Amino acid sequence: MAKTVIEIERALEVGVRCFNVESASELKRIETVAKSVNKSPISIRVNPNVDAKTHPYISTGLKENKFGVDIDEAIDLYQKAHQSQHLSVQGLDCHIGSQITIVAPFLDALDKVLTLVEQLNDHGIHIHHLDLGGGVGIDYEGEQTINIQAYIDAILSKVGPTEIILEPGRAIVGNAGIFITKVEFLKQNSDHAFAIVDGAMNDLLRPSFYNAFHNVLPVNKNATGTQAQWDLVGPICETGDFLAKNRDLSLREGDYLALMSAGAYGFTMSSNYNTRPRVAEVMVSGHHHQCVRERETVQDLFAKEHVIK
Ligand SMILES: Cc1ncc(COP(=O)(O)O)c(C=O)c1O
């Protein structure tokens, strides 16, 4: 989104396949840095102005979103890149958002991208690959999701012999991870039942950030406790610190709960907010499990701080 000079230099040093350029200024910067290394491969990320029909915070392909170059302005930029001695036009890039559960927005975007490819051809600028981004949604709460074969078939039916690059994230790893939390206290008032858990918004941000839904399952399937519609809330002093709302569960203090589909945008979006050390990560492979990232300590959080002299 905002590549720094150091990042561009490093990417060129390691032989980056292609920069996906997000603005005219970024193209200029890449060109300037590329002068010292010869030519830099580029692709322009266009914003096709299509509604991905997803949460506004994970929609990236509308005019009001900060991402990419307006598709109507892309030809100018491609012409500049084409004329530059230090840039080599390789592809065209587009990512319209995440957690998209129908194929139609992808195809709308693709139609616009293909029209641009034709226009570029007419200007003598040839696109060698199309990067269509990620965005394929997963099943968080039993909703209908995209049939991957249908999605691929639909893309292939429209694109000729051009190389296609896809960048799926969540669709590959989302359901490979769970977030485990412990019920510390149960608290019921006249109209609400709260399970206060040891996990918080800093550990799994999606519910408070996007109002995202994660299915909650008891780790011990046979555990019985108080049946109610529980709100799972964390220990941070924020009303937004919740992991789930209104879940029909039978709970006891000390129970462990699994928040499902936490493999994507779970740990990566976690933070040290409220001076909370980040959780340990455990990899499970067949019958084998291993800690692959240790739980942080409070000392770790202060390790890079210095007392003023
Ligand atoms: C440019 C780009 N490509 C791919 C992805 C992956 O998206 P998803 O996990 O929804 O497939 C993202 C996510 O933010 C992105 O910004």
Coordinates of C-alpha atoms and ligand atoms in Angstrom, one line a residue:
M1 CA 0.0 0.0 0.0
A2 CA 2.9 2.4 0.8
K3 CA 6.2 0.9 -0.2
T4 CA 9.1 2.6 1.4
V5 CA 12.5 3.2 -0.4
I6 CA 14.1 0.6 1.8
E7 CA 11.4 -2.0 1.1
I8 CA 11.7 -1.3 -2.7
E9 CA 15.5 -1.6 -2.6
R10 CA 15.3 -4.9 -0.7
A11 CA 12.6 -6.3 -3.0
L12 CA 14.8 -5.5 -6.0
E13 CA 17.9 -7.0 -4.3
V14 CA 16.1 -10.3 -3.8
G15 CA 14.7 -10.3 -7.3
V16 CA 11.0 -9.5 -6.6
R17 CA 8.8 -11.0 -9.3
C18 CA 6.7 -7.8 -9.7
F19 CA 5.6 -4.7 -7.7
N20 CA 1.9 -4.2 -7.5
V21 CA 1.8 -0.4 -7.8
E22 CA -0.9 1.4 -5.8
S23 CA -0.5 5.0 -7.0
A24 CA 1.2 7.4 -9.4
S25 CA 3.6 8.6 -6.7
E26 CA 4.5 5.0 -5.8
L27 CA 5.3 4.3 -9.5
K28 CA 7.6 7.3 -9.5
R29 CA 9.3 6.1 -6.4
I30 CA 9.9 2.6 -7.8
E31 CA 11.2 4.2 -11.0
T32 CA 13.7 6.3 -9.1
V33 CA 14.9 3.5 -6.9
A34 CA 15.1 1.2 -10.0
K35 CA 17.6 3.6 -11.7
S36 CA 20.4 2.1 -9.8
V37 CA 19.5 -1.5 -10.6
N38 CA 18.4 -1.3 -14.2
K39 CA 14.7 -2.3 -14.7
S40 CA 12.0 -3.0 -12.2
P41 CA 9.0 -5.3 -13.1
I42 CA 5.6 -3.6 -12.3
S43 CA 2.0 -4.3 -12.4
I44 CA -0.6 -1.7 -11.6
R45 CA -3.3 -2.5 -8.9
V46 CA -6.5 -1.1 -10.4
N47 CA -9.6 -0.3 -8.4
P48 CA -12.4 -1.5 -10.6
N49 CA -15.2 0.1 -8.5
V50 CA -17.2 -3.0 -7.8
D51 CA -19.2 -3.8 -4.7
A52 CA -17.7 -7.0 -3.2
K53 CA -20.9 -7.3 -1.0
T54 CA -18.8 -7.8 2.1
H55 CA -18.1 -5.9 5.4
P56 CA -17.1 -2.3 4.5
Y57 CA -13.8 -2.7 6.4
I58 CA -12.7 -5.6 4.2
S59 CA -14.0 -4.2 0.9
T60 CA -11.2 -2.7 -1.1
G61 CA -12.4 -2.4 -4.7
L62 CA -14.8 0.6 -4.4
K63 CA -13.9 4.2 -5.4
E64 CA -14.2 5.3 -1.8
N65 CA -11.6 2.7 -0.7
K66 CA -7.9 3.7 -0.5
F67 CA -6.6 0.9 -2.5
G68 CA -5.3 0.8 -6.1
V69 CA -5.5 3.2 -9.0
D70 CA -8.9 4.3 -10.4
I71 CA -9.4 1.9 -13.3
D72 CA -10.2 4.9 -15.6
E73 CA -6.8 6.5 -14.8
A74 CA -4.7 3.3 -15.2
I75 CA -4.0 3.7 -18.9
D76 CA -2.1 7.0 -18.3
L77 CA 0.0 5.3 -15.7
Y78 CA 0.7 2.3 -17.8
Q79 CA 1.8 4.6 -20.6
K80 CA 4.2 6.3 -18.3
A81 CA 5.6 3.0 -17.1
H82 CA 5.8 1.7 -20.7
Q83 CA 7.9 4.7 -21.7
S84 CA 10.2 4.5 -18.7
Q85 CA 13.7 3.1 -19.2
H86 CA 13.6 1.7 -15.7
L87 CA 10.3 0.0 -15.5
S88 CA 9.1 -3.1 -17.3
V89 CA 5.3 -3.6 -17.5
Q90 CA 4.5 -7.2 -16.5
G91 CA 0.9 -7.5 -15.3
L92 CA -2.3 -6.1 -14.1
D93 CA -3.5 -6.5 -10.5
C94 CA -6.8 -6.3 -8.7
H95 CA -8.0 -7.3 -5.2
I96 CA -11.6 -6.2 -4.4
G97 CA -11.9 -7.4 -0.8
S98 CA -12.2 -10.3 1.6
Q99 CA -14.7 -12.8 2.8
I100 CA -16.6 -12.6 -0.5
T101 CA -19.2 -15.4 -0.6
I102 CA -20.5 -15.1 -4.2
V103 CA -18.7 -15.3 -7.5
A104 CA -20.5 -12.4 -9.2
P105 CA -18.3 -9.5 -7.8
F106 CA -15.1 -11.3 -8.9
L107 CA -16.5 -11.7 -12.4
D108 CA -17.7 -8.0 -12.6
A109 CA -14.1 -7.0 -11.6
L110 CA -12.6 -9.4 -14.1
D111 CA -14.8 -8.0 -17.0
K112 CA -13.5 -4.5 -16.2
V113 CA -9.9 -5.7 -16.0
L114 CA -10.2 -7.5 -19.3
T115 CA -11.6 -4.4 -21.0
L116 CA -8.5 -2.5 -19.7
V117 CA -6.2 -5.3 -21.0
E118 CA -7.7 -4.8 -24.5
Q119 CA -7.4 -1.0 -24.3
L120 CA -3.7 -1.5 -23.3
N121 CA -3.1 -3.8 -26.2
D122 CA -4.5 -1.1 -28.5
H123 CA -1.8 1.2 -27.1
G124 CA 0.9 -1.5 -27.7
I125 CA 1.2 -2.4 -24.0
H126 CA 1.0 -6.1 -23.4
I127 CA 0.1 -7.7 -20.1
H128 CA 1.8 -11.0 -19.3
H129 CA -0.1 -11.9 -16.2
L130 CA -3.3 -11.1 -14.4
D131 CA -3.2 -11.0 -10.6
L132 CA -6.7 -11.4 -9.4
G133 CA -6.0 -11.1 -5.7
G134 CA -7.6 -13.2 -3.0
G135 CA -10.9 -12.7 -1.2
V136 CA -12.6 -16.1 -1.4
G137 CA -14.7 -16.3 1.8
I138 CA -14.9 -19.2 4.3
D139 CA -17.8 -20.7 6.2
Y140 CA -17.8 -19.0 9.6
E141 CA -21.4 -19.7 10.6
G142 CA -22.8 -22.3 8.2
E143 CA -23.3 -19.8 5.4
Q144 CA -23.1 -20.6 1.7
T145 CA -19.6 -20.0 0.4
I146 CA -18.0 -20.1 -3.1
N147 CA -17.5 -23.4 -4.8
I148 CA -13.8 -23.1 -5.7
Q149 CA -14.1 -25.2 -8.9
A150 CA -17.0 -23.0 -10.1
Y151 CA -15.0 -19.9 -9.3
I152 CA -11.9 -21.2 -11.2
D153 CA -14.1 -22.4 -14.2
A154 CA -15.8 -19.0 -14.4
I155 CA -12.4 -17.2 -14.4
L156 CA -10.9 -19.5 -17.0
S157 CA -14.0 -19.2 -19.3
K158 CA -13.3 -15.5 -19.6
V159 CA -9.5 -15.3 -19.7
G160 CA -7.4 -16.4 -22.7
P161 CA -3.9 -17.8 -22.5
T162 CA -2.7 -15.2 -20.0
E163 CA -1.0 -16.4 -16.8
I164 CA -3.3 -15.9 -13.8
I165 CA -2.0 -15.3 -10.3
L166 CA -4.4 -15.7 -7.3
E167 CA -3.6 -14.6 -3.7
P168 CA -6.0 -16.5 -1.5
G169 CA -5.3 -16.2 2.2
R170 CA -8.3 -17.0 4.4
A171 CA -9.6 -19.7 2.1
I172 CA -6.5 -21.7 2.6
V173 CA -5.7 -21.2 6.3
G174 CA -8.8 -19.8 8.0
N175 CA -10.3 -23.1 9.1
A176 CA -6.9 -24.6 10.0
G177 CA -6.7 -22.7 13.3
I178 CA -8.7 -22.3 16.5
F179 CA -8.3 -19.9 19.4
I180 CA -8.6 -21.5 22.8
T181 CA -9.8 -19.4 25.8
K182 CA -10.7 -20.2 29.4
V183 CA -13.8 -19.1 31.2
E184 CA -12.6 -17.2 34.2
F185 CA -16.0 -16.0 35.6
L186 CA -19.6 -16.3 34.9
K187 CA -21.8 -13.3 35.6
Q188 CA -25.5 -12.9 35.1
N189 CA -27.6 -9.8 35.5
S190 CA -31.3 -9.2 34.9
D191 CA -31.1 -9.5 31.1
H192 CA -27.6 -10.6 30.2
A193 CA -25.3 -13.5 30.8
F194 CA -21.6 -12.8 30.5
A195 CA -18.8 -15.4 30.4
I196 CA -15.6 -13.5 31.2
V197 CA -12.8 -15.3 29.4
D198 CA -9.1 -14.9 29.5
G199 CA -8.8 -14.2 25.8
A200 CA -9.5 -10.6 24.6
M201 CA -9.8 -8.3 21.6
N202 CA -6.0 -8.0 21.4
D203 CA -5.8 -11.8 20.8
L204 CA -8.7 -12.1 18.3
L205 CA -9.6 -8.7 17.0
R206 CA -12.1 -9.7 14.3
P207 CA -15.3 -9.7 16.4
S208 CA -14.8 -6.2 17.9
F209 CA -13.2 -4.8 14.7
Y210 CA -15.6 -6.1 12.1
N211 CA -18.4 -7.5 14.2
A212 CA -17.1 -10.8 12.8
F213 CA -18.7 -14.1 13.8
H214 CA -16.6 -17.1 15.1
N215 CA -18.4 -20.3 16.0
V216 CA -17.7 -21.2 19.7
L217 CA -17.5 -24.9 20.7
P218 CA -16.7 -26.3 24.2
V219 CA -13.3 -28.1 24.3
N220 CA -14.8 -30.8 26.5
K221 CA -18.0 -31.8 24.6
N222 CA -19.5 -33.5 27.6
A223 CA -19.1 -30.6 30.0
T224 CA -22.4 -29.3 31.5
G225 CA -23.0 -26.2 33.4
T226 CA -25.4 -23.3 33.2
Q227 CA -27.3 -23.1 30.0
A228 CA -27.9 -19.6 28.7
Q229 CA -27.3 -17.2 25.8
W230 CA -23.8 -16.1 26.8
D231 CA -21.8 -13.1 25.7
L232 CA -18.1 -14.0 25.7
V233 CA -16.3 -11.0 26.9
G234 CA -12.6 -10.3 27.6
P235 CA -10.9 -8.7 30.6
I236 CA -9.9 -5.4 28.8
C237 CA -11.6 -2.2 29.9
E238 CA -13.4 -1.6 26.6
T239 CA -17.1 -2.3 25.8
G240 CA -15.8 -3.5 22.4
D241 CA -13.8 -6.2 24.1
F242 CA -16.0 -9.2 23.2
L243 CA -15.3 -12.4 21.3
A244 CA -18.9 -13.6 20.7
K245 CA -22.4 -12.6 21.6
N246 CA -25.6 -14.5 22.4
R247 CA -24.2 -18.0 22.2
D248 CA -26.3 -20.9 23.4
L249 CA -23.9 -22.7 25.6
S250 CA -23.8 -24.7 28.8
L251 CA -20.9 -23.2 30.8
R252 CA -19.0 -23.6 34.0
E253 CA -16.1 -21.4 35.3
G254 CA -12.8 -23.1 34.3
D255 CA -14.2 -24.5 31.1
Y256 CA -12.1 -24.1 27.9
L257 CA -13.8 -22.9 24.7
A258 CA -12.6 -23.0 21.1
L259 CA -13.3 -20.1 18.8
M260 CA -13.3 -21.7 15.4
S261 CA -11.9 -20.4 12.1
A262 CA -9.1 -18.4 13.7
G263 CA -6.4 -19.5 11.3
A264 CA -6.6 -16.3 9.2
Y265 CA -6.4 -12.9 10.7
G266 CA -6.2 -14.4 14.2
F267 CA -2.7 -14.2 15.5
T268 CA -1.6 -11.9 12.7
M269 CA -4.0 -9.2 13.8
S270 CA -3.2 -9.7 17.5
S271 CA -1.4 -7.0 19.4
N272 CA 0.0 -6.1 22.8
Y273 CA -2.9 -3.7 23.4
N274 CA -3.4 -3.1 27.2
T275 CA 0.1 -4.5 27.9
R276 CA -1.1 -8.0 27.1
P277 CA 1.6 -10.5 26.1
R278 CA 0.6 -12.4 22.9
V279 CA -0.5 -16.0 23.2
A280 CA 1.5 -19.1 22.4
E281 CA 0.9 -20.9 19.1
V282 CA 0.7 -24.7 19.0
M283 CA 0.9 -26.6 15.7
V284 CA -1.0 -29.9 15.5
S285 CA 0.1 -32.4 12.8
G286 CA -1.7 -35.8 12.9
H287 CA -1.2 -37.0 16.5
H288 CA 1.8 -34.7 17.1
H289 CA 1.6 -31.3 18.6
Q290 CA 4.3 -28.8 19.2
C291 CA 4.6 -25.2 20.5
V292 CA 5.8 -23.2 17.5
R293 CA 5.7 -19.8 19.2
E294 CA 6.2 -19.3 22.9
R295 CA 3.8 -17.2 25.0
E296 CA 5.2 -13.7 25.4
T297 CA 6.1 -12.5 28.8
V298 CA 5.6 -9.0 30.3
Q299 CA 9.4 -8.7 30.3
D300 CA 9.4 -9.3 26.5
L301 CA 7.1 -6.3 26.2
F302 CA 9.5 -4.0 27.9
A303 CA 12.7 -5.5 26.4
K304 CA 13.2 -2.7 23.9
E305 CA 12.4 0.2 26.2
H306 CA 15.1 2.4 27.7
V307 CA 15.0 4.5 30.9
I308 CA 15.9 8.1 30.0
K309 CA 19.3 9.2 31.3
Ligands
LIG1 C1 -3.8 -7.5 -1.9 C2 -4.3 -8.6 -1.1 N1 -4.3 -9.9 -1.6 C3 -4.8 -11.0 -1.0 C4 -5.3 -10.8 0.3 C5 -5.9 -12.1 1.0 O1 -7.2 -11.9 1.1 P1 -8.1 -13.2 1.6 O2 -7.5 -13.7 2.9 O3 -9.4 -12.5 1.8 O4 -8.1 -14.2 0.5 C6 -5.4 -9.6 0.9 C7 -5.9 -9.4 2.3 O5 -6.1 -8.4 2.8 C8 -4.8 -8.4 0.2 O6 -4.8 -7.2 0.7

